[in-house]
Coordinates of C-alpha atoms in Angstrom, one line a residue:
X1 CA 119.3 211.0 101.0
X2 CA 121.8 208.2 101.5
X3 CA 122.2 209.2 105.2
X4 CA 118.4 209.2 105.6
X5 CA 118.2 205.7 104.1
X6 CA 120.9 204.5 106.4
X7 CA 119.3 206.0 109.5
X8 CA 115.9 204.5 108.6
X9 CA 117.2 201.1 108.1
X10 CA 119.1 201.1 111.4
X11 CA 116.1 202.5 113.2
X12 CA 113.9 199.9 111.7
X13 CA 116.1 197.0 112.8
X14 CA 116.3 198.5 116.3
X15 CA 112.5 198.8 116.5
X16 CA 111.9 195.3 115.2
X17 CA 114.3 193.9 117.8
X18 CA 112.1 195.6 120.4
X19 CA 108.9 194.2 118.9
X20 CA 107.8 197.6 117.7
X21 CA 106.9 196.4 114.2
X22 CA 104.2 199.0 113.6
X23 CA 106.7 202.0 114.1
X24 CA 109.3 200.2 111.9
X25 CA 106.8 199.8 109.1
X26 CA 105.8 203.4 109.3
X27 CA 109.4 204.5 109.0
X28 CA 110.0 202.3 106.0
X29 CA 106.9 203.4 104.2
X30 CA 107.7 207.1 104.8
X31 CA 111.0 206.8 103.0
X32 CA 109.5 205.5 99.8
X33 CA 109.5 207.9 96.8
X34 CA 109.3 208.0 93.1
X35 CA 113.0 208.6 92.7
X36 CA 114.1 205.0 92.8
X37 CA 111.7 202.1 92.1
X38 CA 114.2 199.5 93.3
X39 CA 114.8 201.2 96.7
X40 CA 111.0 201.7 97.2
X41 CA 110.3 198.1 96.4
X42 CA 112.8 196.9 99.0
X43 CA 111.4 199.3 101.6
X44 CA 107.8 198.2 100.9
X45 CA 108.7 194.6 101.1
X46 CA 110.3 195.1 104.5
X47 CA 107.3 197.0 105.7
X48 CA 105.0 194.1 104.6
X49 CA 107.1 191.7 106.6
X50 CA 106.7 194.0 109.6
X51 CA 103.0 193.8 109.4
X52 CA 103.0 190.0 109.2
X53 CA 105.4 189.7 112.2
X54 CA 103.2 191.7 114.6
X55 CA 101.8 190.1 117.7
X56 CA 98.4 190.3 116.0
X57 CA 99.5 189.8 112.3
X58 CA 97.9 192.3 110.0
X59 CA 97.6 189.9 107.0
X60 CA 95.7 192.2 104.6
X61 CA 98.2 195.1 105.1
X62 CA 101.0 192.5 104.5
X63 CA 99.4 191.4 101.2
X64 CA 98.6 195.0 100.1
X65 CA 102.2 196.2 100.6
X66 CA 103.6 193.1 98.9
X67 CA 101.5 193.9 95.8
X68 CA 102.9 197.5 96.0
X69 CA 106.4 196.1 96.3
X70 CA 105.8 193.7 93.3
X71 CA 104.6 196.6 91.2
X72 CA 107.7 198.7 92.0
X73 CA 110.0 195.7 91.3
X74 CA 108.3 195.3 88.0
X75 CA 108.9 198.9 87.1
X76 CA 112.6 198.5 88.1
X77 CA 112.9 195.5 85.7
X78 CA 113.2 192.9 88.5
X79 CA 110.7 190.4 87.1
X80 CA 111.7 187.5 89.4
X81 CA 111.3 189.6 92.5
X82 CA 108.0 191.0 91.2
X83 CA 106.7 187.5 90.6
X84 CA 107.7 186.4 94.1
X85 CA 105.9 189.3 95.8
X86 CA 102.7 188.7 93.8
X87 CA 102.8 185.0 94.6
X88 CA 103.1 185.7 98.3
X89 CA 100.2 188.2 98.2
X90 CA 98.1 185.6 96.3
X91 CA 98.3 183.3 99.3
X92 CA 96.3 185.8 101.3
X93 CA 93.7 186.8 98.7
X94 CA 93.0 183.3 97.4
X95 CA 89.6 182.0 98.3
X96 CA 88.5 185.1 100.2
X97 CA 85.9 186.2 97.7
X98 CA 87.8 189.3 96.5
X99 CA 87.4 188.3 92.9
X100 CA 88.6 191.5 91.3
X101 CA 91.8 191.6 93.4
X102 CA 92.3 187.9 92.7
X103 CA 91.9 188.4 89.0
X104 CA 94.4 191.3 89.0
X105 CA 97.0 189.3 90.9
X106 CA 96.5 186.2 88.6
X107 CA 96.8 188.3 85.5
X108 CA 100.0 189.9 86.7
X109 CA 101.4 186.5 87.7
X110 CA 100.6 185.1 84.3
X111 CA 102.2 188.1 82.5
X112 CA 105.4 187.9 84.7
X113 CA 105.6 184.1 84.4
X114 CA 105.3 184.3 80.6
X115 CA 108.1 186.9 80.5
X116 CA 110.3 184.6 82.5
X117 CA 109.4 181.7 80.2
X118 CA 107.6 179.8 83.1
X119 CA 104.8 178.8 80.7
X120 CA 103.2 176.2 82.9
X121 CA 102.8 178.8 85.7
X122 CA 101.5 181.3 83.2
X123 CA 98.8 178.9 81.9
X124 CA 97.8 178.0 85.5
X125 CA 97.4 181.7 86.4
X126 CA 95.3 182.6 83.4
X127 CA 93.2 179.4 83.9
X128 CA 92.2 180.6 87.4
X129 CA 91.0 183.8 85.9
X130 CA 88.7 182.0 83.5
X131 CA 87.3 179.3 85.8
X132 CA 86.3 181.6 88.7
X133 CA 83.0 183.4 88.7
X134 CA 84.5 186.7 87.5
X135 CA 82.9 190.1 87.9
X136 CA 85.0 191.7 85.2
X137 CA 83.5 193.5 82.2
X138 CA 83.1 191.7 78.9
X139 CA 86.0 193.6 77.3
X140 CA 88.4 192.5 80.1
X141 CA 87.2 188.9 80.1
X142 CA 87.7 188.8 76.3
X143 CA 91.3 190.1 76.8
X144 CA 92.0 187.6 79.6
X145 CA 90.8 184.8 77.3
X146 CA 93.0 185.9 74.4
X147 CA 96.0 186.2 76.7
X148 CA 95.3 182.6 77.9
X149 CA 95.0 181.3 74.3
X150 CA 98.2 183.0 73.3
X151 CA 100.2 181.6 76.2
X152 CA 98.5 178.2 75.9
X153 CA 99.4 178.0 72.2
X154 CA 103.1 178.6 73.0
X155 CA 103.0 175.9 75.6
X156 CA 101.4 173.4 73.2
X157 CA 104.0 174.1 70.5
X158 CA 106.8 173.0 72.8
X159 CA 105.4 169.4 72.8
X160 CA 103.2 169.0 69.7
X161 CA 103.2 165.2 70.0
X162 CA 102.3 165.1 73.7
X163 CA 98.9 164.3 75.2
X164 CA 96.1 166.8 74.8
X165 CA 95.8 169.0 77.9
X166 CA 92.6 169.9 79.8
X167 CA 90.8 173.1 78.7
X168 CA 89.0 175.2 81.3
X169 CA 86.2 176.4 79.1
X170 CA 83.4 175.9 78.5
X171 CA 82.0 174.3 81.6
X172 CA 80.6 170.8 81.1
X173 CA 77.8 169.4 83.3
X174 CA 78.8 165.8 83.2
X175 CA 75.9 164.5 85.2
X176 CA 73.5 165.9 82.6
X177 CA 75.1 163.9 79.8
X178 CA 72.5 161.7 78.0
X179 CA 73.2 158.8 75.7
X180 CA 70.9 157.5 73.0
X181 CA 71.3 154.2 71.1
X182 CA 69.9 153.8 67.6
X183 CA 68.9 155.7 64.6
X184 CA 66.8 158.9 64.6
X185 CA 63.3 157.9 63.6
X186 CA 62.1 159.0 60.2
X187 CA 59.4 161.7 60.3
X188 CA 55.9 161.3 58.9
X189 CA 55.7 161.1 55.1
X190 CA 52.4 162.1 53.6
X191 CA 49.7 159.9 54.9
X192 CA 52.2 157.9 56.9
X193 CA 52.5 158.6 60.6
X194 CA 55.6 157.3 62.3
X195 CA 55.1 155.4 65.5
X196 CA 56.3 157.2 68.6
X197 CA 59.7 156.2 70.0
X198 CA 62.1 157.3 72.7
X199 CA 64.3 160.3 71.6
X200 CA 66.5 162.9 73.1
X201 CA 63.8 165.5 72.5
X202 CA 61.6 163.9 75.1
X203 CA 61.7 164.6 78.8
X204 CA 62.1 161.7 81.1
X205 CA 58.8 160.4 82.5
X206 CA 59.1 157.8 85.3
X207 CA 55.5 156.6 85.0
X208 CA 55.8 156.1 81.3
X209 CA 59.1 154.4 81.6
X210 CA 57.7 152.0 84.2
X211 CA 54.7 151.2 81.9
X212 CA 57.0 150.3 79.0
X213 CA 59.1 148.2 81.3
X214 CA 56.1 146.2 82.4
X215 CA 55.0 145.6 78.9
X216 CA 58.4 144.4 77.9
X217 CA 58.6 142.0 80.8
X218 CA 55.2 140.6 79.9
X219 CA 56.0 139.9 76.3
X220 CA 59.4 138.4 77.2
X221 CA 57.7 136.1 79.8
X222 CA 55.1 135.0 77.2
X223 CA 57.8 134.1 74.7
X224 CA 59.7 132.2 77.4
X225 CA 56.6 130.1 78.3
X226 CA 55.5 132.4 81.1
X227 CA 58.9 132.6 82.9
X228 CA 61.0 135.8 83.0
X229 CA 64.6 134.9 82.4
X230 CA 66.8 135.5 85.5
X231 CA 69.3 137.5 83.4
X232 CA 66.7 139.7 81.8
X233 CA 67.3 143.4 81.8
X234 CA 64.9 145.9 80.3
X235 CA 65.9 147.7 77.1
X236 CA 67.0 151.3 77.6
X237 CA 67.4 153.4 74.5
X238 CA 68.1 156.7 76.3
X239 CA 70.3 156.8 79.4
X240 CA 70.3 159.8 81.7
X241 CA 70.8 160.7 85.4
X242 CA 67.4 159.1 86.2
X243 CA 67.9 155.8 84.4
X244 CA 69.6 152.6 85.9
X245 CA 73.2 153.0 84.7
X246 CA 74.7 150.3 86.9
X247 CA 75.0 147.8 84.0
X248 CA 76.9 148.1 80.8
X249 CA 74.5 149.2 78.1
X250 CA 74.2 147.4 74.7
X251 CA 74.8 149.0 71.4
X252 CA 74.5 147.4 68.0
X253 CA 77.1 147.4 65.2
X254 CA 76.3 149.9 62.4
X255 CA 73.8 151.7 64.6
X256 CA 74.8 155.2 65.8
X257 CA 75.4 156.2 69.4
X258 CA 74.4 159.8 70.2
X259 CA 75.9 161.6 73.2
X260 CA 74.3 164.8 74.3
X261 CA 76.8 167.0 76.2
X262 CA 75.7 170.0 78.2
X263 CA 78.0 173.1 77.9
X264 CA 77.8 176.4 79.7
X265 CA 79.7 179.6 79.0
X266 CA 80.4 181.5 82.2
X267 CA 82.0 184.4 80.4
X268 CA 80.4 187.5 79.0
X269 CA 82.1 186.9 75.6
X270 CA 81.1 184.2 73.2
X271 CA 83.1 181.0 72.8
X272 CA 83.7 179.3 69.4
X273 CA 84.4 175.6 69.5
X274 CA 85.7 174.1 66.2
X275 CA 86.3 170.5 65.2
X276 CA 84.2 169.3 68.1
X277 CA 84.1 165.5 68.5
X278 CA 84.1 162.7 71.1
X279 CA 87.2 161.2 72.6
X280 CA 87.1 157.4 73.1
X281 CA 89.0 154.2 73.4
X282 CA 87.9 150.9 72.0
X283 CA 88.9 147.3 72.7
X284 CA 87.7 145.1 69.8
X285 CA 86.6 141.6 70.1
X286 CA 86.7 138.9 67.4
X287 CA 84.4 136.0 66.5
X288 CA 86.8 133.5 68.0
X289 CA 86.1 135.0 71.4
X290 CA 89.7 136.1 72.0
X291 CA 90.0 139.7 73.1
X292 CA 92.6 142.0 71.6
X293 CA 94.8 143.3 74.4
X294 CA 95.7 146.5 72.5
X295 CA 93.6 149.5 73.6
X296 CA 93.6 152.3 71.1
X297 CA 92.9 155.8 72.3
X298 CA 92.2 157.9 69.3
X299 CA 91.1 161.5 68.7
X300 CA 89.6 161.3 65.2
X301 CA 88.9 157.5 65.3
X302 CA 89.6 154.9 62.7
X303 CA 86.9 154.3 60.1
X304 CA 87.3 150.5 60.3
X305 CA 86.6 150.5 64.0
X306 CA 84.5 153.5 65.1
X307 CA 83.3 156.4 63.0
X308 CA 83.3 159.8 64.7
X309 CA 81.1 162.7 63.8
X310 CA 82.9 166.1 63.9
X311 CA 81.0 169.4 64.3
X312 CA 82.9 172.0 62.4
X313 CA 81.7 175.0 64.4
X314 CA 79.8 175.2 67.7
X315 CA 79.1 178.8 69.0
X316 CA 78.2 179.4 72.6
X317 CA 77.0 182.9 73.3
X318 CA 77.8 184.8 76.4
X319 CA 76.5 183.2 79.6
X320 CA 74.6 180.7 77.6
X321 CA 73.9 177.0 78.3
X322 CA 73.8 174.8 75.2
X323 CA 73.8 171.1 74.3
X324 CA 75.8 169.4 71.6
X325 CA 74.8 166.1 70.2
X326 CA 77.8 164.1 69.0
X327 CA 77.6 160.7 67.3
X328 CA 79.8 157.6 67.0
X329 CA 79.3 154.9 64.4
X330 CA 80.6 151.5 65.6
X331 CA 81.7 149.1 62.8
X332 CA 83.1 146.3 65.0
X333 CA 82.0 144.5 68.1
X334 CA 83.9 145.1 71.3
X335 CA 84.0 147.4 74.4
X336 CA 83.7 151.1 73.9
X337 CA 84.6 153.7 76.5
X338 CA 83.7 157.3 75.8
X339 CA 86.3 159.5 77.6
X340 CA 85.3 163.1 76.8
X341 CA 85.3 165.7 74.1
X342 CA 88.1 167.2 72.1
X343 CA 87.9 170.6 70.3
X344 CA 89.6 173.8 69.4
X345 CA 88.8 176.7 71.7
X346 CA 88.7 180.2 70.3
X347 CA 86.8 183.5 70.5
X348 CA 85.2 185.6 67.8
X349 CA 86.0 189.0 69.3
X350 CA 88.9 191.3 68.5
X351 CA 91.7 192.2 70.9
X352 CA 91.0 194.7 73.7
X353 CA 93.5 196.3 76.0
X354 CA 93.1 195.7 79.8
X355 CA 93.8 198.5 82.3
X356 CA 96.0 200.3 79.7
X357 CA 98.1 197.2 79.0
X358 CA 98.3 196.3 75.4
X359 CA 98.0 192.8 74.0
X360 CA 100.9 190.5 73.9
X361 CA 102.9 190.5 70.6
X362 CA 101.7 188.0 68.1
X363 CA 98.0 188.0 69.2
X364 CA 95.5 188.0 66.4
X365 CA 93.6 191.3 66.3
X366 CA 91.1 190.5 63.5
X367 CA 87.3 190.2 63.7
X368 CA 87.4 186.4 64.2
X369 CA 90.3 185.1 66.4
X370 CA 90.2 181.7 64.7
X371 CA 94.0 181.8 64.3
X372 CA 94.3 181.9 68.1
X373 CA 92.3 178.8 68.7
X374 CA 94.0 176.0 70.8
X375 CA 93.3 172.3 70.8
X376 CA 92.5 170.5 74.0
X377 CA 90.1 168.2 75.7
X378 CA 87.7 167.8 78.6
X379 CA 86.9 164.5 80.3
X380 CA 83.3 163.4 81.0
X381 CA 83.5 162.2 84.6
X382 CA 80.1 161.1 85.8
X383 CA 79.6 160.2 89.5
X384 CA 77.2 157.4 90.1
X385 CA 74.3 157.4 92.6
X386 CA 75.1 157.3 96.3
X387 CA 74.8 153.8 97.8
X388 CA 72.4 153.5 100.7
X389 CA 71.5 149.8 101.1
X390 CA 73.8 148.2 103.7
X391 CA 74.7 149.6 107.1
X392 CA 78.3 150.3 105.9
X393 CA 77.0 152.3 103.0
X394 CA 74.7 154.3 105.2
X395 CA 77.4 155.2 107.6
X396 CA 79.9 156.2 104.9
X397 CA 79.8 158.0 101.7
X398 CA 80.1 155.6 98.8
X399 CA 78.9 155.9 95.2
X400 CA 77.9 153.2 92.7
X401 CA 79.2 153.0 89.2
X402 CA 77.7 154.9 86.3
X403 CA 78.3 153.0 83.0
X404 CA 76.3 155.0 80.6
X405 CA 79.4 156.0 78.7
X406 CA 80.8 152.4 78.5
X407 CA 78.6 150.5 76.0
X408 CA 79.3 147.0 74.8
X409 CA 79.0 146.8 71.0
X410 CA 77.2 143.6 69.9
X411 CA 76.5 141.9 66.6
X412 CA 73.9 143.1 64.2
X413 CA 70.2 142.7 65.2
X414 CA 66.9 143.2 63.4
X415 CA 65.7 146.8 63.5
X416 CA 62.0 147.5 63.0
X417 CA 60.2 150.7 62.0
X418 CA 56.5 151.1 62.3
X419 CA 54.2 153.5 60.4
X420 CA 50.4 154.0 60.6
X421 CA 48.4 154.8 57.5
X422 CA 45.0 156.5 57.6
X423 CA 45.2 156.3 61.4
X424 CA 42.2 158.2 62.9
X425 CA 42.8 161.0 65.4
X426 CA 39.5 160.4 67.2
X427 CA 36.8 157.8 67.5
X428 CA 33.2 158.0 68.5
X429 CA 31.7 155.8 71.2
X430 CA 31.6 152.2 69.9
X431 CA 32.9 153.2 66.4
X432 CA 34.9 150.8 64.3
X433 CA 37.5 152.1 61.8
X434 CA 39.9 150.5 59.5
X435 CA 43.5 151.6 59.1
X436 CA 46.8 150.2 58.0
X437 CA 50.1 149.5 59.8
X438 CA 53.4 149.2 57.9
X439 CA 56.3 147.2 59.4
X440 CA 59.7 147.9 57.8
X441 CA 62.9 145.9 58.5
X442 CA 65.7 148.5 58.1
X443 CA 68.5 146.2 59.2
X444 CA 70.5 143.6 57.4
X445 CA 69.1 140.7 59.4
X446 CA 65.8 138.8 58.9
X447 CA 63.1 139.5 61.5
X448 CA 60.9 136.8 62.9
X449 CA 58.6 136.2 65.8
X450 CA 57.1 139.7 65.7
X451 CA 54.6 140.3 68.6
X452 CA 52.6 143.2 69.9
X453 CA 51.7 143.7 73.6
X454 CA 49.0 146.0 74.9
X455 CA 47.1 146.5 78.1
X456 CA 43.9 146.9 76.0
X457 CA 44.0 144.3 73.2
X458 CA 40.2 144.5 72.8
X459 CA 40.6 147.8 71.0
X460 CA 42.4 146.6 67.9
X461 CA 43.1 143.5 65.7
X462 CA 45.2 142.8 62.7
X463 CA 42.2 141.9 60.4
X464 CA 40.6 138.5 60.5
X465 CA 39.4 135.6 58.4
X466 CA 35.7 135.8 59.5
X467 CA 33.4 138.4 57.9
X468 CA 31.3 140.3 60.5
X469 CA 28.4 142.6 60.1
X470 CA 30.3 145.8 60.5
X471 CA 30.7 148.8 58.3
X472 CA 34.0 147.2 57.2
X473 CA 32.5 144.2 55.6
X474 CA 30.6 144.3 52.2
X475 CA 27.5 142.6 53.7
X476 CA 27.1 145.4 56.3
X477 CA 25.4 147.8 53.9
X478 CA 22.1 146.9 55.5
X479 CA 23.2 148.2 58.8
X480 CA 25.7 151.0 59.0
X481 CA 26.2 150.8 62.7
X482 CA 28.5 148.6 64.7
X483 CA 25.7 148.2 67.2
X484 CA 22.0 147.1 66.8
X485 CA 19.0 147.4 69.0
X486 CA 17.3 144.3 70.4
X487 CA 14.4 143.8 72.7
X488 CA 15.4 142.1 76.0
X489 CA 11.9 141.4 77.2
X490 CA 8.6 141.2 75.3
X491 CA 6.7 142.8 78.2
X492 CA 9.2 145.5 78.8
X493 CA 9.9 148.7 76.8
X494 CA 13.5 148.7 77.8
X495 CA 16.0 148.0 75.1
X496 CA 19.7 147.1 75.0
X497 CA 22.4 147.7 72.5
X498 CA 24.7 144.8 71.6
X499 CA 27.7 144.8 69.3
X500 CA 27.3 143.3 65.9
X501 CA 31.1 142.6 65.7
X502 CA 32.4 139.4 67.1
X503 CA 34.7 139.6 70.1
X504 CA 36.9 137.0 68.5
X505 CA 37.8 139.4 65.7
X506 CA 39.4 141.7 68.4
X507 CA 41.6 139.2 70.0
X508 CA 39.3 138.4 72.9
X509 CA 38.5 134.9 73.6
X510 CA 35.9 133.6 76.1
X511 CA 37.2 134.0 79.6
X512 CA 40.6 135.3 78.5
X513 CA 42.1 138.5 77.1
X514 CA 45.6 137.8 75.6
X515 CA 47.7 140.9 75.9
X516 CA 50.5 139.6 73.6
X517 CA 49.4 139.2 70.0
X518 CA 51.5 137.7 67.2
X519 CA 51.7 139.8 64.1
X520 CA 50.7 137.7 61.0
X521 CA 53.8 138.3 58.8
X522 CA 53.9 136.7 55.4
X523 CA 55.8 133.4 55.7
X524 CA 56.4 134.5 59.4
X525 CA 59.5 136.4 58.4
X526 CA 60.4 140.0 57.3
X527 CA 63.5 140.0 55.2
X528 CA 66.2 142.7 55.3
X529 CA 64.9 145.9 53.7
X530 CA 61.4 144.5 53.2
X531 CA 58.2 146.0 54.4
X532 CA 54.6 144.8 54.8
X533 CA 51.3 146.6 55.3
X534 CA 48.6 144.9 57.3
X535 CA 45.0 146.1 58.0
X536 CA 44.3 147.0 61.5
X537 CA 40.8 147.2 62.8
X538 CA 40.2 149.8 65.6
X539 CA 37.3 149.9 67.9
X540 CA 36.5 152.5 70.6
X541 CA 35.0 151.4 73.9
X542 CA 31.2 151.6 74.2
X543 CA 29.6 153.3 77.2
X544 CA 25.9 153.2 76.4
X545 CA 23.0 154.0 78.8
X546 CA 19.5 153.9 77.4
X547 CA 17.5 154.9 80.5
X548 CA 16.2 158.5 80.6
X549 CA 17.2 159.1 77.1
X550 CA 14.4 161.6 76.5
X551 CA 14.2 165.0 78.2
X552 CA 10.6 166.3 78.1
X553 CA 9.7 169.9 79.0
X554 CA 6.0 171.0 79.0
X555 CA 4.8 174.6 79.1
X556 CA 1.1 175.7 79.6
X557 CA -0.3 179.1 78.4
X558 CA -3.8 180.5 78.7
X559 CA -5.5 180.9 75.3
X560 CA -6.3 184.5 74.2
X561 CA -9.4 183.4 72.2
X562 CA -12.8 185.0 73.0
X563 CA -15.4 183.1 75.2
X564 CA -18.5 181.7 73.4
X565 CA -22.1 182.8 74.1
X566 CA -22.5 180.2 76.8
X567 CA -19.5 181.5 78.7
X568 CA -17.4 178.5 78.2
X569 CA -13.8 179.6 77.4
X570 CA -11.7 177.0 79.1
X571 CA -9.0 176.8 76.3
X572 CA -5.3 176.6 76.9
X573 CA -2.1 176.0 74.9
X574 CA 0.4 173.2 75.8
X575 CA 4.0 173.4 74.5
X576 CA 5.9 170.1 74.7
X577 CA 9.7 170.1 74.0
X578 CA 11.3 166.7 73.6
X579 CA 15.1 166.4 73.5
X580 CA 17.1 163.2 72.8
X581 CA 19.9 163.2 75.4
X582 CA 21.7 160.1 74.0

């Protein structure tokens, strides 16, 4: 056998010198056997180099025989040579779409790197298995994840005080991140019906958003004597990928900031995130106007600066997309920058062997692998809209800023909540109804100058000092309708309906219809924690047409009565149906 090996090696070198790499590779492969793993590994590696050195390189045969050589090196106990062969083969298979082969190579590289205490390479190899769209079974994906968690935990223990590393799972759709400023509105309580407000449960509506913006601009211009301030920016409570995020949003001290993060689990096994919270840095500002140069990047937050909500458990099922709503509670004015999320990544399935290879020693094999969870972070990096205004921007690819995660915390402001009491769900044509509206100041600041803006101010009014002949006034018992019939012409039978309610009572003056109405607060101020109930008079629009108000149908039938002696029997029956179509 020794002579055969010597002859093959000499013949292979002679053939390679003559450029006959195919014949040399065949000789080397023919000599491999199960007797010696180390000798077979060397021969397979030399055969692989023959394939790559051909005039037309056979790249796939080179990679395949390098994998075979790495396997035989591993059986012979040569871990470094095995790792080298697999890494060289990986250069061929990477990015070619052979996901199963790529997963196998990465898994072996991770195992060999961990054995050689090359922990960073091991983490990188297992990471590639998890972030690629894998076609493995659920059991194999679960085992890959546990291998990664075990290796990752050993790496993190080497530098417990170091920065938190990036975790590959779950996927985060940063562009779908939404930010909401303010408290969650209280639901309806009994006869009270809370006024509608922007929330994260609503889908973005561009038309509705534009209407609210126009109303806000109108009331601001009225308050500023008909001029819209040049530095005016519309209020945005909810920021998303459709809103204007080019400016720094404003948040108020002691009012929560809710960040909705969209997660996606690409694996066929569930993921368990524990102690999930937001990662941020905050630069406080003081009343004197001098900024504090120290920037604190915290994980759990400091209660005196920013309170951080922590979700103890957040389960994402296999191949599921799920959103998490995380809150921050600012207690100081300054500049807040939301960087990302921090959490413990784990799985709830037990350990499963992969391709006959048992789990690494020390892996948790219970029902819930909570002991194998590792702590890490993921950054929220949002790309702004592409710029397309100037010629330079059109001819190049440039993106604008997206500052939805960089709010400026301002001082306390008044906060108003509105409730409707006995508010009707429907009105008849021309009907007038009385309801109540309650204004509550839930902030610690007094509220003044409260105004209401509406495109149709003629449909409501906050009470009035004049008594009108309507069903709402005591003197209206003689006429229970908001409209009365009058004769327009003494010679004509045509009638008209006119309202018995004065237009002044509904905020409509002669020749003008003010769309901004001041709310009559007691003493023109609403103190902190105080509430006030005001009557609101509602009137539906009247569309009345008195012409052709009767529908008459006549039917003639011959009478069945007998004729008299003189032969006169001209009797008939006339049926007249009269219907009021008003």
